[in-house]
Amino acid sequence: MYKSVINQGKFLVVITDGVFDTPIIELPTEELADRVAYELQTARDEGESWGVVQILNELDGEKVKNETREALQKLRSMNKEEKEVYLEKIRRRHEKIQKVQRARRWKSVLSWK
């Protein structure tokens, strides 16, 4: 987990595993330290998500392929209006999920301030 902290007037990004806290970089401003910690945590989270998908593909690739095929067939069978409504619903859901993820990530990064 990456955190942004202020220690003795220094703006630091630290990496922590729950036992050890190791400063990895000192930055000139608090905002920059916050942003760097956020971006590092985002990259870590996205890498973790990608890894989960890869493992699922390896463990049960046929199931993933079948689910993907079914979703595409469902989408192809819709008329234009149904497709637009369906895609808008997916887009809104994705935006909500990303908004919650960003808020949680910022809360996590700034939790030691």
Coordinates of C-alpha atoms in Angstrom, one line a residue:
M1 CA 0.0 0.0 0.0
Y2 CA 1.3 3.4 -0.9
K3 CA 0.8 6.3 1.5
S4 CA 1.5 10.0 1.4
V5 CA 2.8 11.3 4.7
I6 CA 4.4 14.4 6.2
N7 CA 7.3 13.7 8.4
Q8 CA 9.5 16.4 10.0
G9 CA 8.3 18.9 7.3
K10 CA 9.1 16.5 4.5
F11 CA 6.5 15.3 2.0
L12 CA 7.1 11.6 1.6
V13 CA 5.6 8.7 -0.3
V14 CA 6.0 5.5 1.7
I15 CA 5.2 1.9 0.9
T16 CA 3.8 -0.2 3.7
D17 CA 2.9 -3.8 4.1
G18 CA 1.3 -3.5 7.6
V19 CA 4.6 -4.3 9.4
F20 CA 7.2 -2.1 7.8
D21 CA 6.9 1.5 6.4
T22 CA 9.6 2.4 4.0
P23 CA 9.9 5.9 2.5
I24 CA 10.5 5.6 -1.2
I25 CA 10.6 9.2 -2.4
E26 CA 10.6 12.7 -1.0
L27 CA 8.8 15.4 -3.0
P28 CA 8.7 19.2 -2.9
T29 CA 5.0 19.6 -2.2
E30 CA 2.2 17.8 -0.4
E31 CA 0.0 17.8 -3.4
L32 CA 2.7 16.2 -5.5
A33 CA 3.3 13.5 -2.8
D34 CA -0.4 12.8 -2.7
R35 CA -0.6 12.5 -6.4
V36 CA 2.4 10.2 -6.7
A37 CA 1.1 7.9 -4.0
Y38 CA -2.3 7.8 -5.6
E39 CA -0.8 7.0 -9.1
L40 CA 1.4 4.3 -7.6
Q41 CA -1.5 2.7 -5.8
T42 CA -3.6 2.9 -8.9
A43 CA -0.9 1.1 -10.9
R44 CA -0.6 -1.6 -8.2
D45 CA -4.4 -2.1 -8.1
E46 CA -4.7 -2.3 -11.8
G47 CA -1.8 -4.8 -12.0
E48 CA -3.5 -6.9 -9.3
S49 CA -6.8 -6.9 -11.2
W50 CA -5.0 -7.8 -14.4
G51 CA -3.3 -10.7 -12.6
V52 CA -6.6 -12.0 -11.3
V53 CA -8.0 -12.0 -14.8
Q54 CA -5.0 -13.8 -16.1
I55 CA -5.2 -16.5 -13.4
L56 CA -8.9 -17.0 -14.1
N57 CA -8.2 -17.4 -17.8
E58 CA -5.6 -20.0 -16.9
L59 CA -7.8 -21.9 -14.4
D60 CA -11.0 -21.8 -16.4
G61 CA -10.4 -20.3 -19.8
E62 CA -13.3 -22.1 -21.4
K63 CA -15.8 -20.5 -18.9
V64 CA -14.4 -17.1 -19.6
K65 CA -14.6 -17.6 -23.3
N66 CA -18.2 -18.9 -23.1
E67 CA -19.3 -16.0 -21.0
T68 CA -17.7 -13.5 -23.4
R69 CA -19.3 -15.3 -26.4
E70 CA -22.7 -15.2 -24.7
A71 CA -22.4 -11.5 -23.9
L72 CA -21.4 -10.7 -27.5
Q73 CA -24.3 -12.7 -28.9
K74 CA -26.7 -11.0 -26.6
L75 CA -25.4 -7.6 -27.8
R76 CA -25.6 -8.6 -31.4
S77 CA -29.2 -9.8 -31.1
M78 CA -30.4 -6.4 -29.8
N79 CA -31.8 -3.7 -31.9
K80 CA -30.3 -0.2 -32.0
E81 CA -32.4 1.3 -29.2
E82 CA -31.9 -1.7 -26.9
K83 CA -28.2 -1.7 -27.6
E84 CA -27.9 2.0 -26.8
V85 CA -29.8 1.6 -23.5
Y86 CA -27.7 -1.4 -22.6
L87 CA -24.4 0.2 -23.3
E88 CA -25.5 3.4 -21.5
K89 CA -26.4 1.2 -18.4
I90 CA -23.0 -0.4 -18.6
R91 CA -21.2 2.9 -19.0
R92 CA -23.0 4.4 -16.0
R93 CA -22.3 1.3 -13.8
H94 CA -18.6 1.5 -14.9
E95 CA -18.4 5.2 -14.0
K96 CA -20.0 4.6 -10.6
I97 CA -17.5 1.8 -9.9
Q98 CA -14.6 3.9 -10.9
K99 CA -15.8 6.8 -8.8
V100 CA -16.0 4.6 -5.7
Q101 CA -12.6 3.0 -6.5
R102 CA -11.0 6.5 -6.8
A103 CA -12.5 7.7 -3.6
R104 CA -11.4 4.6 -1.7
R105 CA -7.9 4.8 -3.2
W106 CA -7.6 8.5 -2.2
K107 CA -8.9 7.7 1.3
S108 CA -6.3 4.9 1.6
V109 CA -3.4 7.0 0.3
L110 CA -4.2 9.9 2.6
S111 CA -5.2 7.9 5.6
W112 CA -2.1 8.7 7.6
K113 CA -2.5 12.5 7.4

